[in-house]
XYZ file of C-alpha atoms in Angstrom:
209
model
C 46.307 26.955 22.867
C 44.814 29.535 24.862
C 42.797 28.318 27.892
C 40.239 30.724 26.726
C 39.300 28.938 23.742
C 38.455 25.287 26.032
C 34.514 26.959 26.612
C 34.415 27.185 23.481
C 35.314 23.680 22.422
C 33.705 21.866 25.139
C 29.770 23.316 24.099
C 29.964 20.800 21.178
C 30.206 18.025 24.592
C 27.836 19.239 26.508
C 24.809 19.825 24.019
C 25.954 16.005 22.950
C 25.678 15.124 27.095
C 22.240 17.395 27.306
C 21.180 15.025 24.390
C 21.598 11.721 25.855
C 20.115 12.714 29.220
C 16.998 13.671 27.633
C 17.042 10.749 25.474
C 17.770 8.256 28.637
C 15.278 9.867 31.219
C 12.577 11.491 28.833
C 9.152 10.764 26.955
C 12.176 9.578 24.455
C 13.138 6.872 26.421
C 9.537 5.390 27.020
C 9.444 5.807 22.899
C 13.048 3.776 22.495
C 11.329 1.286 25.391
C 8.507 0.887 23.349
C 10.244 0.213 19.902
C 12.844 -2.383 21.308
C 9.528 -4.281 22.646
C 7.975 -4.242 19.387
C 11.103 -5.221 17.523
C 11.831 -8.168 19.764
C 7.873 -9.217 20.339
C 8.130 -8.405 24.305
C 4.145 -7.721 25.539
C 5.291 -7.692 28.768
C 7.620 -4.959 28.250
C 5.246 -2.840 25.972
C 2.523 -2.867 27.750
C 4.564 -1.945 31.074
C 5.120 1.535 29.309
C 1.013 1.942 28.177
C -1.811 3.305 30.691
C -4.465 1.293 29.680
C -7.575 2.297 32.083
C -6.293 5.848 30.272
C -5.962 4.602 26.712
C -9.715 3.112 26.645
C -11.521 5.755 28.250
C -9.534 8.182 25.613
C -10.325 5.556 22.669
C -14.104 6.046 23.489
C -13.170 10.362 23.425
C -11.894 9.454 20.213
C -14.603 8.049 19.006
C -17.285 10.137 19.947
C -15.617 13.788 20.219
C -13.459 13.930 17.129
C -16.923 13.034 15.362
C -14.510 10.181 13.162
C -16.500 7.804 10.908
C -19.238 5.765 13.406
C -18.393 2.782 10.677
C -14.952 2.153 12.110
C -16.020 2.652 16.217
C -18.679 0.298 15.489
C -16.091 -1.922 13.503
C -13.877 -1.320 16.289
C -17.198 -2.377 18.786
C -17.681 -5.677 16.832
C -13.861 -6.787 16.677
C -13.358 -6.341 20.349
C -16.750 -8.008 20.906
C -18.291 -5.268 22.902
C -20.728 -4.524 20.853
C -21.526 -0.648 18.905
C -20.831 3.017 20.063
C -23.300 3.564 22.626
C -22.639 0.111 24.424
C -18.745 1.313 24.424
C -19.703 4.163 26.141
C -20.624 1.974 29.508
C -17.907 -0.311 28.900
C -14.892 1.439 29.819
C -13.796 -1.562 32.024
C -14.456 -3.895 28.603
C -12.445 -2.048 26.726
C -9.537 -1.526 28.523
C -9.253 -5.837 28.912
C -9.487 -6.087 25.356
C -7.131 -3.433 24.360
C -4.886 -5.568 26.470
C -5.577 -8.546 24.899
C -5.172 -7.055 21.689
C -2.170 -5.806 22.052
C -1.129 -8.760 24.037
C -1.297 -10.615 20.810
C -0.519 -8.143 18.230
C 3.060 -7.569 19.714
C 4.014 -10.924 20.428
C 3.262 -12.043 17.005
C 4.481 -9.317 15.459
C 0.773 -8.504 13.787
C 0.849 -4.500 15.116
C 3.762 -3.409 14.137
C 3.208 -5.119 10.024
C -0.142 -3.646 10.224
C 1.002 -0.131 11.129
C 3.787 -0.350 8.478
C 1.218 -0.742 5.827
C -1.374 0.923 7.442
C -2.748 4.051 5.309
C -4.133 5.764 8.207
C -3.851 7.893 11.359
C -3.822 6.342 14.890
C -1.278 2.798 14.356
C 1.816 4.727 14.914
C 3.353 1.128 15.754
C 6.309 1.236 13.944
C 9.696 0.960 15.767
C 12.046 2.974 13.562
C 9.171 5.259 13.626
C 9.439 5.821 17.280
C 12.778 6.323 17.530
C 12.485 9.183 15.250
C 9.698 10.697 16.674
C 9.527 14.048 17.289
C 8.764 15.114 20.804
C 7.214 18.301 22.336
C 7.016 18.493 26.364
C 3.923 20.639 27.260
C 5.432 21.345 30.881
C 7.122 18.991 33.590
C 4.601 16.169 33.490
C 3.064 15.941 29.554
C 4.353 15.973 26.467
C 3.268 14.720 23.025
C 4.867 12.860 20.093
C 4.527 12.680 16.336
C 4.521 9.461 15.084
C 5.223 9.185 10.965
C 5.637 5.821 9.582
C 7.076 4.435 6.549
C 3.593 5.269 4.486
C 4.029 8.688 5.469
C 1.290 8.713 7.815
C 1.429 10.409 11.184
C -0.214 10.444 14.718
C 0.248 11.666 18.016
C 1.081 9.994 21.200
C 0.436 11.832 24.743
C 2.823 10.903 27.311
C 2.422 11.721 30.870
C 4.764 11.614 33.926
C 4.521 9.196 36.689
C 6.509 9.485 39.074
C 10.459 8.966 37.698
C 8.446 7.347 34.641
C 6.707 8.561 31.485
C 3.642 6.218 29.753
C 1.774 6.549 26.777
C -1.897 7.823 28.314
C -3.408 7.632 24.687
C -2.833 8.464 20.762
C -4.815 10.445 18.391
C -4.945 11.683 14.471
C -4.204 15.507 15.598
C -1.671 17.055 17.672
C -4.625 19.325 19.860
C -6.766 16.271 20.837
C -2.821 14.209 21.745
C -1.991 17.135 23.632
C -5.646 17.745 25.679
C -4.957 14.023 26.546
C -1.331 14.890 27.759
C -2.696 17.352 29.573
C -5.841 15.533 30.933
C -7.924 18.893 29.836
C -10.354 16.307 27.110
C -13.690 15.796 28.371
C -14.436 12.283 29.569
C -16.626 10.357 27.928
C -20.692 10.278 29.582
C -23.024 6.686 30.271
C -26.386 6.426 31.495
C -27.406 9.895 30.091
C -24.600 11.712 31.019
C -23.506 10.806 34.182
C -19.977 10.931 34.699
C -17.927 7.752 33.828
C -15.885 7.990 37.115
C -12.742 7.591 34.963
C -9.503 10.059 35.967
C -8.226 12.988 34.046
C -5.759 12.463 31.051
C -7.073 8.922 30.202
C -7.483 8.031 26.695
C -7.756 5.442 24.177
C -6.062 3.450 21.245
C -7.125 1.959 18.028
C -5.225 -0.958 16.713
């Protein structure tokens, strides 16, 4: 055979190589990370791939920005015991220690990921196979975002960002433009005490469970 033709042959190899870097230094791997946790009920090792000061300042934007039905945040207000909307709104801190708590308990008893199976709504994208097929978009070097469909047949968005060698989930949402303002860290922060500034960093965001 004609040493001509080896190119040729060995573009199958490399595409396959391009592949598995991607999928072993990526937003991908964080997703993989996060599904083995929730398959073998590791908090410790889900949480290690989650910014949560960014997920609860983002789960308040979600609340109040995307205008979604005040009935859930304040459910959402009650469960975590932080009272309604507006109280949320000063309790950044709050919420962030009982997102952890939250999912603290709902991966190491296996609670998130049966709820998310079942779950007929956006925002619980929970579900390991459903991670490891998700489909990933990078924005630029340091963002990207994910859709999330579960076995329902419902989907949501992560937003990843880049720290350092690393990527974390910053926060999730029901549509890809408010996942990928989050990736981005371009969503405007949530306001306390009559609109003073919460303090909290770009590209935070928040989670519902």
């Amino acid at each position: 055979m004609s040493i001509l033709h080896r190119p040729a042959r060995l573009l199958p190899l490399l595409g396959v190589a391009l592949l598995a870097a991607c999928l072993s230094s990526g937003p991908e791997k964080t997703l993989n990370a996060l599904a083995e946790a929730l398959s073998g009920n590791d908090s410790k090792s889900f949480m290690g791939h989650v910014d949560f000061k960014a997920y609860a300042a983002n789960e308040i934007s979600n609340m109040t920005q995307e205008n979604r039905l005040m009935g859930f945040a304040d459910s959402l207000g009650r469960k975590l015991g932080i009272g309604g909307v507006d109280r949320m709104l000063n309790s950044i801190v709050d919420v962030e220690n009982e997102l952890r708590q939250q999912f603290l308990r709902g991966v190491s008893t296996g609670e998130l990921v049966a709820d998310c199976t079942q779950a007929t709504y956006p925002d619980c994208p929970w579900v390991p196979e459903s991670l490891r097929k998700a489909k990933v978009k990078k924005l630029n070097d340091t963002a990207a975002v994910a859709s999330v469909t579960t076995p329902a047949g419902i989907t949501s968005w992560l937003a990843l960002q880049k720290r350092g060698d690393e990527w974390v989930v910053v926060g999730q949402a029901a549509l890809e433009d408010t996942a990928r303002k989050y990736a981005l860290g371009t969503a405007a922060r949530p306001e306390r005490d009559g609109g003073a500034p919460s303090g909290q960093g770009r590209g935070q965001e928040g989670v519902n469970i």
